[in-house]
């Protein structure tokens, strides 16, 4: 078996075993963080990989942490992604959509002026996000402010947002989804003791810290 032999399972067949890692590109059309023709061209150019994982993609209005990253929860975003998936399929490739919620790795400009949400109200140390605003049209790296601790209602809503975004990605023509559970974003923030100081069912022991992720996987 080599890297260039096909891979097949009941759920998925790939032309080879090369997988392109997810990479944030920040090239959406504004306003609305909408995938566009440039993105379709970019992904189609890479369709000789067995599988492409897209850049991380927002599941909801409060899940964004960097300017110009795409979403997959509005009709316009889903229509934009349809161009991308059609172009990749036309070129013979397969493509999964990586969906994320950044949690505390965000900024009020993405949150209608209020604090981002996180498992606990703990400011990330040394983590910056890239924002473009009127004062800095060329973009700048800024600190993330102290987040607001999520209520149980927030948790239930974000779990539902992950489920809706996954369904929307499939409706947009993706061959599957990848849930971004690493790199210090929301799911990882629940998993780690430095960002999760909760004393309810979602914090404390490893079983409790993994409950948020487990709950959304079961949806
Ligand atoms: C510019 C850039 C953007 C990235 N964006 C994402 C992303 O959206 N989602 C993700 O899971 N990882 C992202 N990563 C991490 C990469 O997918 C990869 O895991 C990382 O570069 C380590 O891989 P390596 O050891 O092969 O370099 C990004 C990395 C880079 C350099």
Coordinates of C-alpha atoms and ligand atoms in Angstrom, one line a residue:
X1 CA 0.0 0.0 0.0
X2 CA 1.3 3.5 -0.8
X3 CA 0.2 7.0 -0.2
X4 CA -1.1 7.0 -3.8
X5 CA -3.4 4.0 -3.5
X6 CA -7.2 4.6 -3.1
X7 CA -8.8 4.4 0.3
X8 CA -12.3 3.0 0.7
X9 CA -14.7 2.4 3.6
X10 CA -18.5 2.0 3.7
X11 CA -18.8 5.8 4.3
X12 CA -16.1 7.2 2.1
X13 CA -13.8 6.5 -0.8
X14 CA -10.7 8.6 -1.6
X15 CA -8.6 8.6 -4.7
X16 CA -5.4 8.6 -2.5
X17 CA -4.4 8.8 1.2
X18 CA -3.2 12.4 1.2
X19 CA -5.3 14.7 3.4
X20 CA -5.0 18.5 3.3
X21 CA -5.0 20.0 6.8
X22 CA -7.5 22.7 7.7
X23 CA -6.0 26.2 7.2
X24 CA -7.6 29.5 7.9
X25 CA -7.5 31.7 4.8
X26 CA -9.8 34.6 5.7
X27 CA -10.9 35.3 2.2
X28 CA -14.7 35.5 2.4
X29 CA -16.9 38.2 0.8
X30 CA -18.2 40.9 3.2
X31 CA -20.5 41.5 4.8
X32 CA -21.7 38.1 5.9
X33 CA -18.5 36.0 5.8
X34 CA -19.7 34.3 2.6
X35 CA -17.6 31.8 0.7
X36 CA -16.9 33.0 -2.9
X37 CA -15.4 32.1 -6.3
X38 CA -11.8 32.8 -5.1
X39 CA -12.3 30.1 -2.4
X40 CA -13.8 27.7 -5.0
X41 CA -10.8 28.2 -7.2
X42 CA -8.4 27.7 -4.2
X43 CA -9.9 24.5 -3.1
X44 CA -10.4 23.1 -6.6
X45 CA -6.7 23.7 -7.3
X46 CA -6.0 21.3 -4.4
X47 CA -8.6 18.6 -5.3
X48 CA -5.9 16.0 -6.3
X49 CA -5.5 15.4 -2.6
X50 CA -7.6 12.4 -1.4
X51 CA -9.4 14.6 1.0
X52 CA -9.5 18.3 1.8
X53 CA -10.5 19.6 5.2
X54 CA -11.6 23.2 4.8
X55 CA -10.5 26.2 6.9
X56 CA -12.4 26.4 10.3
X57 CA -15.9 27.7 9.7
X58 CA -18.3 29.4 12.1
X59 CA -21.4 27.7 13.3
X60 CA -23.2 30.8 14.5
X61 CA -23.0 34.6 15.0
X62 CA -21.0 34.3 18.3
X63 CA -18.5 31.7 17.2
X64 CA -16.1 33.9 15.2
X65 CA -12.7 35.1 16.4
X66 CA -10.9 36.4 13.3
X67 CA -12.0 38.7 10.5
X68 CA -13.2 37.3 7.2
X69 CA -13.4 33.6 8.2
X70 CA -16.4 31.8 6.7
X71 CA -19.6 30.7 8.3
X72 CA -22.0 27.8 7.4
X73 CA -25.2 28.9 9.1
X74 CA -26.8 31.5 6.8
X75 CA -28.4 30.8 3.4
X76 CA -25.9 33.0 1.6
X77 CA -23.0 31.1 3.3
X78 CA -24.5 27.7 2.4
X79 CA -25.0 28.9 -1.2
X80 CA -21.4 30.1 -1.3
X81 CA -20.1 26.8 0.0
X82 CA -22.1 25.0 -2.8
X83 CA -19.8 26.7 -5.3
X84 CA -16.8 25.3 -3.5
X85 CA -18.0 21.7 -3.1
X86 CA -19.2 21.7 -6.7
X87 CA -15.8 22.9 -7.9
X88 CA -13.9 20.3 -5.8
X89 CA -16.2 17.4 -6.9
X90 CA -15.9 18.5 -10.6
X91 CA -12.1 18.2 -10.2
X92 CA -12.5 14.7 -8.7
X93 CA -11.8 15.5 -5.0
X94 CA -13.6 15.0 -1.7
X95 CA -14.0 17.8 0.9
X96 CA -15.0 18.0 4.5
X97 CA -16.0 21.2 6.3
X98 CA -14.3 21.9 9.6
X99 CA -16.7 23.6 12.0
X100 CA -15.7 25.6 15.0
X101 CA -16.7 27.8 17.9
X102 CA -13.7 29.9 19.1
X103 CA -15.1 30.5 22.6
X104 CA -12.8 33.0 24.5
X105 CA -10.4 33.4 21.5
X106 CA -12.5 36.3 20.2
X107 CA -13.2 40.0 20.5
X108 CA -16.3 42.2 21.1
X109 CA -16.2 43.4 17.4
X110 CA -17.5 39.9 16.5
X111 CA -19.9 39.8 19.5
X112 CA -22.1 42.8 18.9
X113 CA -19.9 44.7 21.4
X114 CA -20.2 42.3 24.3
X115 CA -17.7 39.8 25.8
X116 CA -17.2 36.4 24.1
X117 CA -18.5 33.3 25.8
X118 CA -16.3 30.6 27.4
X119 CA -16.5 27.7 29.9
X120 CA -15.2 30.1 32.6
X121 CA -14.6 33.9 32.9
X122 CA -10.8 33.5 32.5
X123 CA -8.9 35.8 30.1
X124 CA -6.6 33.9 27.8
X125 CA -2.9 34.7 28.3
X126 CA -0.8 35.7 25.3
X127 CA -3.6 34.8 22.8
X128 CA -4.3 37.4 20.1
X129 CA -6.8 37.5 17.3
X130 CA -6.7 39.3 14.0
X131 CA -9.3 42.0 13.4
X132 CA -10.0 44.5 10.7
X133 CA -11.9 47.6 11.6
X134 CA -12.3 51.2 10.5
X135 CA -9.2 52.4 12.4
X136 CA -7.1 49.5 11.1
X137 CA -8.3 48.6 7.6
X138 CA -5.1 46.7 7.0
X139 CA -5.8 44.5 10.1
X140 CA -4.1 44.1 13.5
X141 CA -3.5 41.5 16.2
X142 CA -5.3 42.3 19.4
X143 CA -5.6 40.8 22.9
X144 CA -8.7 38.8 23.7
X145 CA -10.7 40.3 26.6
X146 CA -12.1 38.5 29.6
X147 CA -15.0 36.2 28.5
X148 CA -18.3 35.6 30.1
X149 CA -19.0 32.2 31.7
X150 CA -21.5 30.2 29.7
X151 CA -24.8 29.4 31.3
X152 CA -26.5 26.0 30.8
X153 CA -28.8 27.7 28.3
X154 CA -25.7 28.9 26.4
X155 CA -24.3 25.4 26.4
X156 CA -27.5 23.9 25.1
X157 CA -27.7 26.6 22.4
X158 CA -24.1 26.1 21.2
X159 CA -24.6 22.3 21.1
X160 CA -27.7 22.9 18.9
X161 CA -25.7 25.4 16.7
X162 CA -23.0 22.7 16.1
X163 CA -25.8 20.3 15.0
X164 CA -27.4 22.8 12.7
X165 CA -24.1 23.8 11.2
X166 CA -23.2 20.2 10.5
X167 CA -26.5 19.6 8.8
X168 CA -26.0 22.9 6.8
X169 CA -22.6 21.7 5.7
X170 CA -24.0 18.5 4.3
X171 CA -26.8 20.5 2.6
X172 CA -24.0 22.6 1.0
X173 CA -22.6 19.4 -0.6
X174 CA -19.7 18.5 1.7
X175 CA -18.7 14.8 2.0
X176 CA -18.5 15.1 5.7
X177 CA -17.6 17.4 8.6
X178 CA -14.7 17.7 11.0
X179 CA -15.4 19.2 14.5
X180 CA -12.6 21.5 15.5
X181 CA -11.8 20.3 19.1
X182 CA -8.2 21.5 19.5
X183 CA -5.9 24.5 19.4
X184 CA -7.4 26.3 22.4
X185 CA -10.9 26.9 20.9
X186 CA -14.2 26.4 22.7
X187 CA -14.2 22.6 22.9
X188 CA -10.6 22.5 24.0
X189 CA -11.4 25.3 26.6
X190 CA -13.9 22.8 28.2
X191 CA -11.3 20.0 28.1
X192 CA -8.5 21.9 29.8
X193 CA -8.2 22.8 33.5
X194 CA -6.5 26.2 32.8
X195 CA -9.7 27.4 31.0
X196 CA -12.4 25.4 32.7
X197 CA -13.0 26.1 36.4
X198 CA -16.7 25.2 36.4
X199 CA -18.2 23.4 39.4
X200 CA -21.3 22.1 37.5
X201 CA -21.7 19.0 35.3
X202 CA -19.3 20.5 32.7
X203 CA -16.2 21.1 34.9
X204 CA -14.0 19.3 37.4
X205 CA -13.2 15.7 36.6
X206 CA -12.1 14.6 33.1
X207 CA -15.5 13.0 32.7
X208 CA -17.2 16.3 33.4
X209 CA -14.8 18.4 31.3
X210 CA -15.5 16.1 28.3
X211 CA -19.3 16.3 28.8
X212 CA -19.7 19.3 26.5
X213 CA -17.9 17.6 23.6
X214 CA -19.6 14.3 24.2
X215 CA -23.0 16.0 24.3
X216 CA -22.6 17.6 20.9
X217 CA -21.1 14.4 19.4
X218 CA -24.2 12.5 20.4
X219 CA -26.5 15.1 18.7
Ligands
LIG1 C1 -2.1 29.7 8.4 C2 -2.6 28.5 9.2 C3 -3.9 28.4 9.4 C4 -4.4 27.3 10.1 N1 -5.8 27.1 10.3 C5 -6.3 26.0 10.9 C6 -7.7 25.8 11.0 O1 -8.5 26.6 10.5 N2 -8.1 24.7 11.6 C7 -7.2 23.8 12.2 O2 -7.6 22.8 12.8 N3 -5.9 24.0 12.1 C8 -5.4 25.1 11.5 N4 -4.1 25.2 11.4 C9 -3.2 24.2 11.9 C10 -2.8 23.2 10.7 O3 -3.9 22.5 10.2 C11 -1.8 22.2 11.2 O4 -2.3 21.4 12.2 C12 -0.5 22.8 11.8 O5 0.0 23.7 10.8 C13 0.5 21.7 12.2 O6 0.8 20.8 11.1 P1 2.3 20.5 10.7 O7 2.9 19.8 11.9 O8 2.2 19.6 9.5 O9 2.9 21.8 10.4 C14 -3.6 26.3 10.7 C15 -2.2 26.5 10.4 C16 -1.7 27.5 9.7 C17 -0.2 27.7 9.5

